[in-house]
Every structure is written in structure tokens, then in C-alpha cells.
CSV table of C-alpha atoms in Angstrom, one decimal:
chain,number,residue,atom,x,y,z
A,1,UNK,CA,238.2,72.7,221.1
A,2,UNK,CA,240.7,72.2,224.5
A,3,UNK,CA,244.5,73.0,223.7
A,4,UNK,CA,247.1,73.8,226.4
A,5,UNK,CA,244.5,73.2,229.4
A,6,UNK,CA,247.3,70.9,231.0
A,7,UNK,CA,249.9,73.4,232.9
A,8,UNK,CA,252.3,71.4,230.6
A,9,UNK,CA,251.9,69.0,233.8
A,10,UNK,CA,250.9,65.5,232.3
A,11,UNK,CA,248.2,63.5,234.6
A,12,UNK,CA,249.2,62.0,238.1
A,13,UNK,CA,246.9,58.9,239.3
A,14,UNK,CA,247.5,60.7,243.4
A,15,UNK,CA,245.5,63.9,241.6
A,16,UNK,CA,242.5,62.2,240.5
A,17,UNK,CA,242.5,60.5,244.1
A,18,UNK,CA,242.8,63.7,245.6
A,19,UNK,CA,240.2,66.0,243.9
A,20,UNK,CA,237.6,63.4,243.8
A,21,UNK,CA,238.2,63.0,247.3
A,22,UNK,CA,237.7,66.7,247.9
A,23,UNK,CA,234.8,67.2,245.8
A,24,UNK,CA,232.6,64.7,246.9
A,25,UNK,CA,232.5,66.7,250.3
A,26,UNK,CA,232.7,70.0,248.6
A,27,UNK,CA,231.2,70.8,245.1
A,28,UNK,CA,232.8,74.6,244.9
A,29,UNK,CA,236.2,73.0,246.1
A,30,UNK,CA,238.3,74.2,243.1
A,31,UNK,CA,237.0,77.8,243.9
A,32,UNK,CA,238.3,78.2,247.4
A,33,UNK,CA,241.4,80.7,247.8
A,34,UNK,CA,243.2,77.6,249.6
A,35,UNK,CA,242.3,74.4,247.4
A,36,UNK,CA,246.1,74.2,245.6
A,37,UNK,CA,247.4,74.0,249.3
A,38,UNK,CA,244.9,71.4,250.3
A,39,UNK,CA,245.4,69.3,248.0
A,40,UNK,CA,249.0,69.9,248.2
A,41,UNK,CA,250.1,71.2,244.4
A,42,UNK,CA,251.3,74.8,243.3
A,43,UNK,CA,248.3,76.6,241.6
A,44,UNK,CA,249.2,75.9,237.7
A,45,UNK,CA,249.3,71.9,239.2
A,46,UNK,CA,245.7,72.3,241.2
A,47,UNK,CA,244.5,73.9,237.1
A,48,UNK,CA,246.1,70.4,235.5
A,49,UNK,CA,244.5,68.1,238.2
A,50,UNK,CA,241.0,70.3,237.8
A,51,UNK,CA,241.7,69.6,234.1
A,52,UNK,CA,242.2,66.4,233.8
A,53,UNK,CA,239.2,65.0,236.1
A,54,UNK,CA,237.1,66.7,233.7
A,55,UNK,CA,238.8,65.6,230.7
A,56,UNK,CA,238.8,61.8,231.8
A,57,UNK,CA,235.3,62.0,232.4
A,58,UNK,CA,235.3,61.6,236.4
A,59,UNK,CA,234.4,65.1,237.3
A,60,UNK,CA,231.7,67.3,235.6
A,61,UNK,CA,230.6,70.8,235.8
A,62,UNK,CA,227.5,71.8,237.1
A,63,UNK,CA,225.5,75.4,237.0
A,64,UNK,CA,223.8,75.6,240.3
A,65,UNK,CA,222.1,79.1,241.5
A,66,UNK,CA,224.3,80.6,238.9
A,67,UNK,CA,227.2,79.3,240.5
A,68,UNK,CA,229.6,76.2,239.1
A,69,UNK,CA,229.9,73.4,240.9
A,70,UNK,CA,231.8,70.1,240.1
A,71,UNK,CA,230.1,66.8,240.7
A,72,UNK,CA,231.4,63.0,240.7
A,73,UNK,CA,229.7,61.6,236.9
A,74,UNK,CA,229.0,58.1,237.5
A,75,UNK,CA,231.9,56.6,236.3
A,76,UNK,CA,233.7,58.9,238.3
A,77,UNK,CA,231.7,57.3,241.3
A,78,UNK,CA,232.5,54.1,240.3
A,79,UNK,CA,236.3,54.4,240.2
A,80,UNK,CA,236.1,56.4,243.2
A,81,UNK,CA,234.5,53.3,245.1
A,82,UNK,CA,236.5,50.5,243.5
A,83,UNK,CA,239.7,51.8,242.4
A,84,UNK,CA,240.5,55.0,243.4
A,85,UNK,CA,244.1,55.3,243.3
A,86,UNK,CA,243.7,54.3,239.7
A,87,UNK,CA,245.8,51.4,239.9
A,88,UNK,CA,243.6,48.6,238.1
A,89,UNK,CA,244.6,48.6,233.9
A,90,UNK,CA,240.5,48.2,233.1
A,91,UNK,CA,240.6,51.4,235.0
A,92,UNK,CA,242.8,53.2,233.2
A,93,UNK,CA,242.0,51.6,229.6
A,94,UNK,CA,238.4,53.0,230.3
A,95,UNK,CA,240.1,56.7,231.4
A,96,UNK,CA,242.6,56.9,228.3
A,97,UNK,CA,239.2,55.9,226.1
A,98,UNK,CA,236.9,58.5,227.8
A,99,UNK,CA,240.0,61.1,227.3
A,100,UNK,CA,241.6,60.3,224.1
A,101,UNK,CA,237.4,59.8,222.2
A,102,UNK,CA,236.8,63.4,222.9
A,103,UNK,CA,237.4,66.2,220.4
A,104,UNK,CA,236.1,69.3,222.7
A,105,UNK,CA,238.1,69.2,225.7
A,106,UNK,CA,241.4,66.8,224.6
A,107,UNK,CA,241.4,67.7,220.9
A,108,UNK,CA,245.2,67.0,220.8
A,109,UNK,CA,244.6,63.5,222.5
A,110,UNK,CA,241.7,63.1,220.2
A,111,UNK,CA,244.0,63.5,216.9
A,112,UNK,CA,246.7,62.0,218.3
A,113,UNK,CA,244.9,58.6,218.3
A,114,UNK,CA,242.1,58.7,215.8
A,115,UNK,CA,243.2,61.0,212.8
A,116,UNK,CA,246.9,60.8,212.7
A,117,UNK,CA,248.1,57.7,211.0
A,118,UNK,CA,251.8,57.4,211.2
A,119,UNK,CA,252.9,54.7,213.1
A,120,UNK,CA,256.9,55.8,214.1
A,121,UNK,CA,257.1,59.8,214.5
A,122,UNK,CA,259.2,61.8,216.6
A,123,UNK,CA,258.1,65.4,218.1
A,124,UNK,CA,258.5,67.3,215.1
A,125,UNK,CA,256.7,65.1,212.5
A,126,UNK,CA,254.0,65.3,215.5
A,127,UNK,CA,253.6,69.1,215.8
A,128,UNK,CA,253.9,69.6,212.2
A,129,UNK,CA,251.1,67.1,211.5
A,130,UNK,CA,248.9,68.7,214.4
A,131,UNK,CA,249.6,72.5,213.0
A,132,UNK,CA,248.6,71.5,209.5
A,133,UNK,CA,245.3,69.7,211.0
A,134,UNK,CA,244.4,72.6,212.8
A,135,UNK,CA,244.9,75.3,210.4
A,136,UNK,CA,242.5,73.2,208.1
A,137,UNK,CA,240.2,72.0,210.8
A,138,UNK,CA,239.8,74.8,213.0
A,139,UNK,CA,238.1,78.4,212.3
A,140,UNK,CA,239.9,79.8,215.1
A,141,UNK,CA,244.0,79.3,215.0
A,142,UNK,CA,245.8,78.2,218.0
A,143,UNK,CA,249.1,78.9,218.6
A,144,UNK,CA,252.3,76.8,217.9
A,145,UNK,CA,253.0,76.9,221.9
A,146,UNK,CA,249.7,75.1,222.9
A,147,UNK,CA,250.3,72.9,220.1
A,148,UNK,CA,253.6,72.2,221.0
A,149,UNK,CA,252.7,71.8,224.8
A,150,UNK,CA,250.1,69.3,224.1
A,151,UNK,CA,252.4,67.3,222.2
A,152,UNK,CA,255.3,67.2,225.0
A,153,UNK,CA,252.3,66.4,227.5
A,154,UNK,CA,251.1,63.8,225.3
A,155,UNK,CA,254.4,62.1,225.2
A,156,UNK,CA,255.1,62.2,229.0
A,157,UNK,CA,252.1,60.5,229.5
A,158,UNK,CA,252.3,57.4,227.2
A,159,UNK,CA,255.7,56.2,226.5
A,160,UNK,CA,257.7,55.1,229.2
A,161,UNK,CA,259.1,57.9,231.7
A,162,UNK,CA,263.2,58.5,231.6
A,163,UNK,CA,264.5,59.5,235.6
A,164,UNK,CA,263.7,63.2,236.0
A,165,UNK,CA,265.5,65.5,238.0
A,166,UNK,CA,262.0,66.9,239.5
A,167,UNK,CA,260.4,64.2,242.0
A,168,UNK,CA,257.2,65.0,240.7
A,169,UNK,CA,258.1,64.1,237.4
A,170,UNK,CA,259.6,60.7,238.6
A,171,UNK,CA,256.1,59.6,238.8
A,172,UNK,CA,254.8,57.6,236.4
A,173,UNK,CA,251.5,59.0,234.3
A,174,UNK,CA,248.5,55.7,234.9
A,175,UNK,CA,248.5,55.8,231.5
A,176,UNK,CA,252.2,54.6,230.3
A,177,UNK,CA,251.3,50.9,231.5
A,178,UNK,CA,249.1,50.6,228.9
A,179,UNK,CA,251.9,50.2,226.2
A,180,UNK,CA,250.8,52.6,223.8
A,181,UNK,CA,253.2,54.6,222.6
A,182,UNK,CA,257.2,53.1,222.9
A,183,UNK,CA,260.4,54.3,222.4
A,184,UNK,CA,262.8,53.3,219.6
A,185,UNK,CA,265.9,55.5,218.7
A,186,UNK,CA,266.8,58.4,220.5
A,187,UNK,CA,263.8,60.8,219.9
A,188,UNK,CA,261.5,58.6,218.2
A,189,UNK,CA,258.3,57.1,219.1
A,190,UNK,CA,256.2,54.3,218.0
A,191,UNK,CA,252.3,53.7,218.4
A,192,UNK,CA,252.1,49.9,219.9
A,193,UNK,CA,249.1,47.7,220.5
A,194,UNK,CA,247.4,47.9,223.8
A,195,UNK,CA,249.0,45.6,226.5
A,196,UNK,CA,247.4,44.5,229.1
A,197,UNK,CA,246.0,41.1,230.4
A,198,UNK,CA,242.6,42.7,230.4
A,199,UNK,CA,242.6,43.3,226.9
A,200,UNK,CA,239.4,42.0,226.1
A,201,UNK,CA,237.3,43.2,228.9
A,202,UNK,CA,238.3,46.9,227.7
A,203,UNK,CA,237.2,45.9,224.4
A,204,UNK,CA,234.3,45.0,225.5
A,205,UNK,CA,233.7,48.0,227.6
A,206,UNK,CA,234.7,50.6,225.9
A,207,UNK,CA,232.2,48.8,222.5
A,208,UNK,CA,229.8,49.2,225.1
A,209,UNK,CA,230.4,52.8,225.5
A,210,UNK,CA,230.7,54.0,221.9
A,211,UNK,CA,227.2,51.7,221.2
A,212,UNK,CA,225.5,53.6,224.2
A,213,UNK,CA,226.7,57.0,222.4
A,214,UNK,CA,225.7,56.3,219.4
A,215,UNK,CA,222.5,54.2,220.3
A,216,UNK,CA,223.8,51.3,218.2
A,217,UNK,CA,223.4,47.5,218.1
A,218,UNK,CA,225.7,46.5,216.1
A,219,UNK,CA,229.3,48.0,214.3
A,220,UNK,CA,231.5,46.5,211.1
A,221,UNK,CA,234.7,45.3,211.3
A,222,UNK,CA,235.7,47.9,208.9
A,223,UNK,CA,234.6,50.2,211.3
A,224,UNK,CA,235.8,48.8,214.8
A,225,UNK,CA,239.5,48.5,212.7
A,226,UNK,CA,239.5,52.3,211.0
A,227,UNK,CA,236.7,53.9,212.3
A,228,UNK,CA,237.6,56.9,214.5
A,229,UNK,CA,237.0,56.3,218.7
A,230,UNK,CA,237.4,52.6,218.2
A,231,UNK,CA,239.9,49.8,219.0
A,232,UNK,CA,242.3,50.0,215.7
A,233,UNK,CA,242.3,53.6,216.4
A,234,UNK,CA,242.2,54.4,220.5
A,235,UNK,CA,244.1,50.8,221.4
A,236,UNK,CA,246.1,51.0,218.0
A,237,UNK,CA,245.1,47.5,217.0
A,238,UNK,CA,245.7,45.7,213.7
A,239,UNK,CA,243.1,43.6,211.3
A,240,UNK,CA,244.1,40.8,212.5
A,241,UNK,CA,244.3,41.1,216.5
A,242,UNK,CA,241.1,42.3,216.3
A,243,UNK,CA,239.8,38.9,214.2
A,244,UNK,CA,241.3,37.2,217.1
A,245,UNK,CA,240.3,39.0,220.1
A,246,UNK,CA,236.4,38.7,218.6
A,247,UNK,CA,236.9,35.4,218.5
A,248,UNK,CA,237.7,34.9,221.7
A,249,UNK,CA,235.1,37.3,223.1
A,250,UNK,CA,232.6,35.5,221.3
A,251,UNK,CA,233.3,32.7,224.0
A,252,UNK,CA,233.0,35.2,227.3
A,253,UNK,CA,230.9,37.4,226.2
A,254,UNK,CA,227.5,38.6,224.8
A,255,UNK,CA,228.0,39.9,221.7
A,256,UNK,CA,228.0,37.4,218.3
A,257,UNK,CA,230.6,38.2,215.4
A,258,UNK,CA,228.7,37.3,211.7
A,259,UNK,CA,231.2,36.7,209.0
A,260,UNK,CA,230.0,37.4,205.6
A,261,UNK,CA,231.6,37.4,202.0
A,262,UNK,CA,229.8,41.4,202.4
A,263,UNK,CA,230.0,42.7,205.5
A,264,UNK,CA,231.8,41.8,208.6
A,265,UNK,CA,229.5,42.5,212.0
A,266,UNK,CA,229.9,42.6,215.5
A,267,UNK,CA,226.4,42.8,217.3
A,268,UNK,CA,225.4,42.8,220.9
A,269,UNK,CA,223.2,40.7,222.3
A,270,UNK,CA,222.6,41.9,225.9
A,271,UNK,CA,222.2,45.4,226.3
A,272,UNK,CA,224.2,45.8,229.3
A,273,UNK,CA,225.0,49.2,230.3
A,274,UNK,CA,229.1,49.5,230.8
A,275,UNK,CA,228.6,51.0,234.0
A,276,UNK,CA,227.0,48.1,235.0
A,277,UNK,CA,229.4,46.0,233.6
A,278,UNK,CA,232.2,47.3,235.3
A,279,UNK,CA,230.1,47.5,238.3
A,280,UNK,CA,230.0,43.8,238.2
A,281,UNK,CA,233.5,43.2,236.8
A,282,UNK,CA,234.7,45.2,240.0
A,283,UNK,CA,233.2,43.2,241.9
A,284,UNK,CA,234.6,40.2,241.6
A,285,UNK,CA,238.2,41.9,240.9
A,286,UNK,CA,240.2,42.0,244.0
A,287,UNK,CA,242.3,45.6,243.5
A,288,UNK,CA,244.9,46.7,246.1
């Protein structure tokens, strides 16, 4: 499980540009003395940007000759050719999915959006929540710092960023466009449904990727509404925008939605790999 891996520095889009733009020419780059200066971050920063291109699935590691070595994945190559200053919403939809679906190296991110179930919270409520998980969760115990950290992080990087007195922290986190976590009173925070105009092309993505994982044809609506590292959960989507982006998918899309008085399905019908989905959706998108 990942806790505290961050710096306490939340993700910057100009990072992800920067270290996949390094490592594609160097695969030990993030080992060299100088790396922090080149890519122009103090060291903790240079540790959060390492961080978070593994933990939004663009980087990997790689044991070589006994050595580690980072390497572009393939959706890492992909952004990096269409959309590398992470500025398309499909981009970053597909990013916060990849992050916020895995337990191991964004555990925080990963309860955050699929096993906490509040819906208006503040920072308290959130860290409380998260120790109690943890302690009954976890064999090892992590401490109320990292927890707390994490939480802060979290925050910074979803709802929308207040005027900082740091210029670094004026920049916004790719992520806060998405719409999924908004302010109400002073201090409190609500989850809110995913808002973009490419709301159903993530869906459709991001069905493909958790189908590929799983080596599935076919998931309940029961499941895509509740089930953990699906849309109620990752895009904090009700019952009923669900029903009605399905239905409009149905029209652009290959995958055929069977109502029963049973079960609810959604199955696909062309096994289209999302890579080469997005390859194709890229494409034809024109992205600045």
C-alpha cells in the first residue's frame, strides 16, 4: 500500500510533460545527481513528479542488469504523442481513473473514491474515516501524518484551487477541471458528478479498461453504479445519470445495454482495446 509518496506537493500537468520528456531519452534519468535541476524542481518536487508518473500509469519501472530503469507504458506513449501537456479532459479523466482504481500505489486516492461513501465531509470527517479504514484494513499501521498528508494532497488536487501565496501552488492540478470534488461552506467539501463534455467517451474508455483487467464481456448496472473502480464510484455518478448516459452510448457506441425485470447488463460488442480507442479518438481530436 502507497501513503505519503507525494512530498505533500499535489500533481502539476508541466511535471508529467517534463519527466516523460526526459525519460524517453534517458531511462536512469531519475537517478542522476542533477535530474531535480534539470527538470527544474527542488529534490522533494523531482520525488512528487517521479511519483506521480508512476502512479497515473505513464511511467513504469523496469529491472534491467539489476539496475531500475523507468520506461514510457503505452498509454504513457500515447499521451506523450497526442496530448502531452495534459490539457485534453479525455486525458485527464483516463489519468484520475488509472490513479484513483489503484489500491497499491494511491491507496488514499483509491478509498477516497471507491470505499468512502459520504457525499459532503470536510478534512476531519476525512482523516478520521481513512485512520479507522486503515487500522482495520491494513496489517501494518501508518501514521496519522501520511494519512493526514494524503488527505490535504487529495483536496488540493480536486476541488477548485483558492490564490496561494507560493507561485507554484497558483497552478492548477489537471485534475480540478474535472468537477469532482466542490466547495460548499467554509471547510467543507462535496463529491460532484464528473463534468466534462466528454463524459461519455470516458465512460466508454475507462469500461474498456476495467473489462480488459478483468477479462470481461459484460458488467450489471448494479455493478457499474456501486461496484468499486467503476463510474458511480471513480466519476461519482448517480442511478439515474448512468441509465441516461447508457442510453445515449448505446447510439455511438459498441456496447448494447439489456434491460430485464432480473438483471440489468451492459455488454460489449467489439472488443476494441482502449488504447486503440483513444488512439483513434485522438486522432480525429484537434488538442492545442
Amino acid at each position: 500500500m502507497g501513503f505519503g509518496q507525494h512530498q505533500s506537493f499535489y500533481l502539476r500537468p508541466h511535471w508529467l510533460y517534463k519527466g516523460l520528456n526526459e525519460i524517453k531519452s534517458d531511462t536512469r534519468f531519475f537517478y542522476n545527481d542533477t535530474h531535480f535541476e534539470q527538470l527544474g524542481l527542488g529534490k522533494n518536487m523531482a520525488k512528487s513528479a517521479k511519483y506521480w508518473l508512476l502512479s497515473t500509469g505513464l511511467m513504469e519501472e523496469k529491472k534491467q542488469s539489476g539496475k531500475t530503469e523507468h520506461h514510457l507504458t503505452s498509454l504513457g506513449e500515447l499521451v506523450d504523442k497526442h496530448d502531452k501537456y495534459i490539457q485534453h479532459p479525455v486525458t485527464k479523466s483516463v489519468l484520475h481513473y488509472t490513479l484513483a482504481s489503484d489500491p497499491k500505489i494511491a491507496t488514499s486516492w483509491y478509498w477516497f473514491f471507491n470505499v468512502f461513501r459520504e457525499s459532503i465531509f470536510d478534512k476531519s470527517i476525512l482523516i478520521e474515516t481513512l485512520e479507522t479504514w486503515v487500522s482495520h484494513t491494513l496489517e501494518k499501521s501508518v501514521s496519522s501524518n501520511s494519512l493526514k498528508r494524503d488527505i490535504d494532497c487529495l483536496i488540493q488536487m480536486y476541488s477548485p484551487n483558492n490564490l496561494s501565496s507560493t507561485p507554484e501552488d497558483v497552478i492548477k492540478s489537471p485534475f480540478e477541471e474535472l468537477g469532482l470534488i466542490s466547495n460548499t461552506v467554509k471547510g467543507t467539501y462535496k463529491k460532484t458528478p464528473l463534468d466534462t463534455a466528454f463524459k461519455l467517451e470516458v465512460l466508454y474508455i475507462t469500461f474498456l479498461i476495467y473489462t480488459e483487467r478483468n477479462e470481461l464481456n459484460e458488467v450489471s448496472l448494479d455493478e457499474l453504479i456501486d461496484g468499486e473502480n467503476l463510474w458511480g464510484k471513480i466519476f461519482n455518478l448517480s442511478r439515474s445519470e448512468i441509465v441516461n448516459c447508457l442510453e445515449e452510448m448505446q447510439k455511438r457506441y459498441p456496447i448494447i445495454f439489456t434491460r430485464t425485470n432480473r438483471l440489468d447488463v451492459v455488454r460489449v460488442t467489439d472488443k476494441t482495446s482502449y488504447l486503440d480507442y483513444m488512439e483513434r479518438f485522438f486522432e480525429n481530436e484537434v488538442v492545442l
